[in-house]
Short mmCIF file of C-alpha atoms in Angstrom, two decimals:
data_model
loop_
_atom_site.label_atom_id
_atom_site.label_comp_id
_atom_site.label_asym_id
_atom_site.label_seq_id
_atom_site.Cartn_x
_atom_site.Cartn_y
_atom_site.Cartn_z
CA LYS H 1 -0.39 -0.24 -0.02
CA ASN H 2 0.75 3.70 -0.88
CA GLN H 3 1.78 5.86 2.09
CA VAL H 4 4.00 8.35 3.26
CA GLU H 5 5.02 9.57 6.37
CA GLN H 6 5.76 12.88 8.02
CA SER H 7 7.45 14.23 10.96
CA PRO H 8 7.42 15.54 13.08
CA GLN H 9 3.18 16.25 13.31
CA SER H 10 3.82 20.34 14.64
CA LEU H 11 6.77 22.08 15.09
CA ILE H 12 7.58 26.04 17.37
CA ILE H 13 10.24 27.80 16.60
CA LEU H 14 11.56 30.82 17.36
CA GLU H 15 11.79 33.39 13.74
CA GLY H 16 15.15 33.99 11.95
CA LYS H 17 16.13 30.19 13.24
CA ASN H 18 16.49 27.40 11.10
CA CYS H 19 13.75 23.84 10.33
CA THR H 20 14.05 20.63 8.94
CA LEU H 21 10.60 18.42 8.03
CA GLN H 22 11.21 14.97 6.82
CA CYS H 23 9.03 13.30 4.97
CA ASN H 24 9.41 9.17 3.89
CA TYR H 25 7.30 7.08 1.64
CA THR H 26 6.80 3.95 0.18
CA VAL H 27 4.82 4.42 -3.37
CA SER H 28 6.57 2.93 -5.83
CA PRO H 29 7.09 2.67 -8.62
CA PHE H 30 8.08 5.92 -7.69
CA SER H 31 7.06 9.13 -10.35
CA ASN H 32 8.19 13.10 -8.21
CA LEU H 33 7.93 14.33 -4.89
CA ARG H 34 6.49 17.29 -3.85
CA TRP H 35 6.17 19.93 -0.75
CA TYR H 36 3.62 21.87 -0.74
CA LYS H 37 3.30 24.88 1.99
CA GLN H 38 -0.76 25.47 2.95
CA ASP H 39 -1.51 28.75 4.57
CA THR H 40 -4.28 28.12 7.19
CA GLY H 41 -7.46 28.38 5.09
CA ARG H 42 -6.15 28.38 1.79
CA GLY H 43 -5.43 25.48 -0.78
CA PRO H 44 -2.42 24.20 -0.78
CA VAL H 45 0.40 25.65 -3.21
CA SER H 46 3.05 23.83 -4.84
CA LEU H 47 6.88 24.93 -3.22
CA THR H 48 9.08 21.94 -5.30
CA ILE H 49 9.14 18.86 -7.16
CA MET H 50 11.55 16.54 -7.34
CA THR H 51 12.29 13.58 -9.87
CA PHE H 52 14.27 10.38 -8.94
CA SER H 53 17.11 11.75 -10.39
CA GLU H 54 17.24 14.62 -8.06
CA ASN H 55 18.85 14.89 -4.93
CA THR H 56 18.78 18.82 -4.40
CA LYS H 57 16.30 21.45 -4.71
CA SER H 58 16.45 25.09 -4.11
CA ASN H 59 13.24 27.88 -3.66
CA GLY H 60 14.28 30.55 -2.12
CA ARG H 61 14.66 29.70 1.58
CA TYR H 62 13.29 26.45 1.46
CA THR H 63 15.64 23.42 0.07
CA ALA H 64 13.86 20.17 -0.41
CA THR H 65 16.39 16.42 -0.46
CA LEU H 66 15.58 13.59 -1.90
CA ASP H 67 17.01 10.21 -1.30
CA ALA H 68 15.01 7.77 -3.58
CA ASP H 69 17.05 4.58 -1.78
CA THR H 70 15.96 5.02 1.03
CA LYS H 71 12.87 6.83 -0.10
CA GLN H 72 13.21 9.46 2.08
CA SER H 73 12.88 13.59 1.48
CA SER H 74 13.56 16.34 3.52
CA LEU H 75 11.99 19.88 3.01
CA HIS H 76 15.18 22.53 5.15
CA ILE H 77 13.52 25.55 5.86
CA THR H 78 16.89 28.89 6.10
CA ALA H 79 16.57 31.36 8.10
CA SER H 80 12.33 31.37 9.33
CA GLN H 81 9.98 34.36 8.61
CA LEU H 82 6.91 35.05 10.66
CA SER H 83 4.93 34.23 7.08
CA ASP H 84 6.89 30.63 7.28
CA SER H 85 3.72 29.59 9.86
CA ALA H 86 2.02 26.22 7.25
CA SER H 87 1.53 23.37 7.16
CA TYR H 88 3.17 21.42 4.82
CA ILE H 89 2.64 18.99 2.99
CA CYS H 90 4.80 16.17 0.91
CA VAL H 91 2.61 14.98 -1.82
CA VAL H 92 4.45 11.59 -3.66
CA SER H 93 3.48 10.44 -7.44
CA GLY H 94 3.48 7.47 -8.76
CA SER H 95 4.43 6.43 -12.17
CA ASN H 96 1.75 3.36 -12.85
CA ALA H 97 -1.28 5.32 -15.10
CA GLY H 98 -3.84 6.02 -13.11
CA ASN H 99 -1.98 5.45 -9.50
CA MET H 100 -2.01 9.31 -8.46
CA LEU H 101 -1.17 11.18 -5.65
CA THR H 102 -0.41 9.86 -1.95
CA PHE H 103 -0.73 12.63 0.45
CA GLY H 104 1.35 12.99 4.08
CA GLY H 105 -0.16 13.51 7.20
CA GLY H 106 1.62 17.57 6.82
CA THR H 107 3.64 19.59 9.56
CA ARG H 108 1.98 21.78 11.37
CA LEU H 109 5.21 24.46 11.49
CA MET H 110 4.40 27.89 13.64
CA VAL H 111 6.70 30.25 13.79
CA LYS H 112 6.86 32.61 16.66
CA PRO H 113 8.70 35.91 17.13
CA ASP F 1 -5.98 34.33 -14.88
CA ALA F 2 -8.19 33.45 -12.12
CA GLY F 3 -6.53 30.69 -10.87
CA VAL F 4 -9.03 27.53 -9.33
CA ILE F 5 -12.89 29.02 -7.68
CA GLN F 6 -14.48 27.72 -5.39
CA SER F 7 -18.58 28.81 -4.33
CA PRO F 8 -19.60 28.52 -1.80
CA ARG F 9 -16.52 29.37 0.56
CA HIS F 10 -18.16 28.87 3.51
CA GLU F 11 -21.37 26.39 3.98
CA VAL F 12 -23.44 24.68 6.59
CA THR F 13 -26.63 23.27 6.58
CA GLU F 14 -28.35 20.74 9.11
CA MET F 15 -28.00 17.37 8.25
CA GLY F 16 -30.54 15.43 5.84
CA GLN F 17 -29.93 18.89 3.58
CA GLU F 18 -28.63 18.66 0.14
CA VAL F 19 -25.33 19.85 -0.11
CA THR F 20 -23.21 21.08 -3.60
CA LEU F 21 -20.25 22.60 -3.63
CA ARG F 22 -19.17 23.82 -6.57
CA CYS F 23 -15.62 24.11 -9.27
CA LYS F 24 -14.52 26.24 -11.88
CA PRO F 25 -10.72 24.49 -12.92
CA ILE F 26 -7.87 26.68 -14.30
CA SER F 27 -8.46 27.21 -18.42
CA GLY F 28 -7.37 24.89 -20.30
CA HIS F 29 -6.75 21.87 -17.60
CA ASP F 30 -8.48 18.73 -18.53
CA TYR F 31 -7.79 16.66 -15.03
CA LEU F 32 -10.06 18.41 -12.46
CA PHE F 33 -10.06 17.07 -9.34
CA TRP F 34 -11.83 16.38 -5.36
CA TYR F 35 -10.60 16.52 -2.23
CA ARG F 36 -11.74 16.92 1.47
CA GLN F 37 -9.07 17.45 3.83
CA THR F 38 -10.21 16.85 7.88
CA MET F 39 -7.51 16.62 10.89
CA MET F 40 -7.80 13.89 11.89
CA ARG F 41 -7.75 12.31 8.08
CA GLY F 42 -5.55 15.29 5.93
CA LEU F 43 -6.18 15.79 2.46
CA GLU F 44 -8.41 12.47 1.19
CA LEU F 45 -8.78 12.22 -2.65
CA LEU F 46 -12.60 11.73 -3.83
CA ILE F 47 -12.41 11.73 -7.24
CA TYR F 48 -11.04 12.58 -10.48
CA PHE F 49 -11.81 13.64 -14.23
CA ASN F 50 -10.40 13.72 -17.02
CA ASN F 51 -11.52 15.63 -20.21
CA ASN F 52 -14.68 15.65 -17.78
CA VAL F 53 -14.58 11.51 -18.17
CA PRO F 54 -14.61 10.35 -14.06
CA ILE F 55 -12.00 8.10 -13.77
CA ASP F 56 -11.50 6.58 -10.26
CA ASP F 57 -13.79 7.23 -7.92
CA SER F 58 -13.13 4.89 -4.78
CA GLY F 59 -12.05 7.50 -1.95
CA MET F 60 -15.63 8.77 -2.56
CA PRO F 61 -16.91 7.55 1.28
CA GLU F 62 -19.85 6.25 0.34
CA ASP F 63 -23.38 7.01 -2.39
CA ARG F 64 -24.70 9.62 -0.57
CA PHE F 65 -21.67 11.66 -2.86
CA SER F 66 -21.77 11.96 -6.04
CA ALA F 67 -19.70 14.12 -8.61
CA LYS F 68 -20.26 15.54 -12.36
CA MET F 69 -17.83 17.40 -14.44
CA PRO F 70 -20.80 18.56 -17.67
CA ASN F 71 -18.23 20.70 -19.51
CA ALA F 72 -14.66 21.34 -19.11
CA SER F 73 -15.08 24.35 -16.68
CA PHE F 74 -17.26 23.63 -14.37
CA SER F 75 -17.40 20.82 -11.54
CA THR F 76 -20.16 19.65 -8.90
CA LEU F 77 -19.17 17.43 -5.91
CA LYS F 78 -23.29 16.60 -4.10
CA ILE F 79 -24.29 15.41 -0.76
CA GLN F 80 -27.30 14.28 -0.15
CA PRO F 81 -28.52 13.52 2.11
CA SER F 82 -25.14 15.21 4.49
CA GLU F 83 -24.03 14.13 7.91
CA PRO F 84 -22.45 15.76 10.63
CA ARG F 85 -19.52 13.74 10.22
CA ASP F 86 -18.79 14.98 5.88
CA SER F 87 -18.39 18.38 7.92
CA ALA F 88 -14.69 19.55 6.16
CA VAL F 89 -13.44 21.43 4.02
CA TYR F 90 -13.32 20.21 0.04
CA PHE F 91 -10.58 21.50 -1.91
CA CYS F 92 -10.63 21.27 -5.76
CA ALA F 93 -7.43 21.08 -8.06
CA SER F 94 -7.06 21.20 -12.48
CA THR F 95 -3.89 20.51 -13.98
CA ARG F 96 -2.84 19.26 -17.29
CA THR F 97 -2.06 16.11 -18.77
CA GLY F 98 1.93 15.48 -18.55
CA ARG F 99 2.17 17.36 -14.77
CA VAL F 100 -0.33 15.49 -12.69
CA GLY F 101 1.55 15.83 -10.03
CA GLU F 102 1.48 19.44 -10.29
CA GLN F 103 -1.93 20.75 -9.16
CA TYR F 104 -3.74 24.01 -8.63
CA PHE F 105 -6.15 24.56 -5.61
CA GLY F 106 -9.05 25.82 -5.08
CA PRO F 107 -9.56 27.84 -1.91
CA GLY F 108 -11.11 25.57 -0.52
CA THR F 109 -15.22 25.19 0.61
CA ARG F 110 -15.43 24.80 4.64
CA LEU F 111 -18.11 22.89 5.23
CA THR F 112 -20.60 22.06 8.52
CA VAL F 113 -22.95 20.02 8.99
CA THR F 114 -25.36 20.02 12.68
#
């Protein structure tokens, strides 16, 4: 069964600090992995996408890594800002036809001043 | 582009009533997805369409739920009769062929069934 597990479930950090969110998956065959940011009361918005051959990808202060061998991904946020407070959802796509998306439960991040 | 449009943004209804949620996908997108999000279960895919045709409705919880896509620019999700456990945020998302992982989500409809 395809699964995506995220940790921690929630995290509180001080503004300016760094943090790392984890994502483990069992989706097979694997196509790509995305990190979405969901602000309270809004729909998720894609931050990064990573395919099998990519190890790391950055989007501003967000850096995602992927280890396809161990089926793990991380999202590192540098110099956090108050606006980073949101849920971060790891989403994995399978490459089989009709194998849509498997969503992680998300990590709820709160950045405090 | 206005993005994915959903209506209403909030819906409060009594148990047993019919609820209809509406979605307008981004123009040119040929995939449309309906999701439900709760604190307990996170995001769950209910059903998705490709070129207005339902492809996979295995996520629809039960027969009380139905979805239609009469044309490329409009879809509905109907719950009849509604129950308190249907209370959730319902998202519609769209994308185009070849970019299924890159879905654009609407703002969601927060449904409360009392």
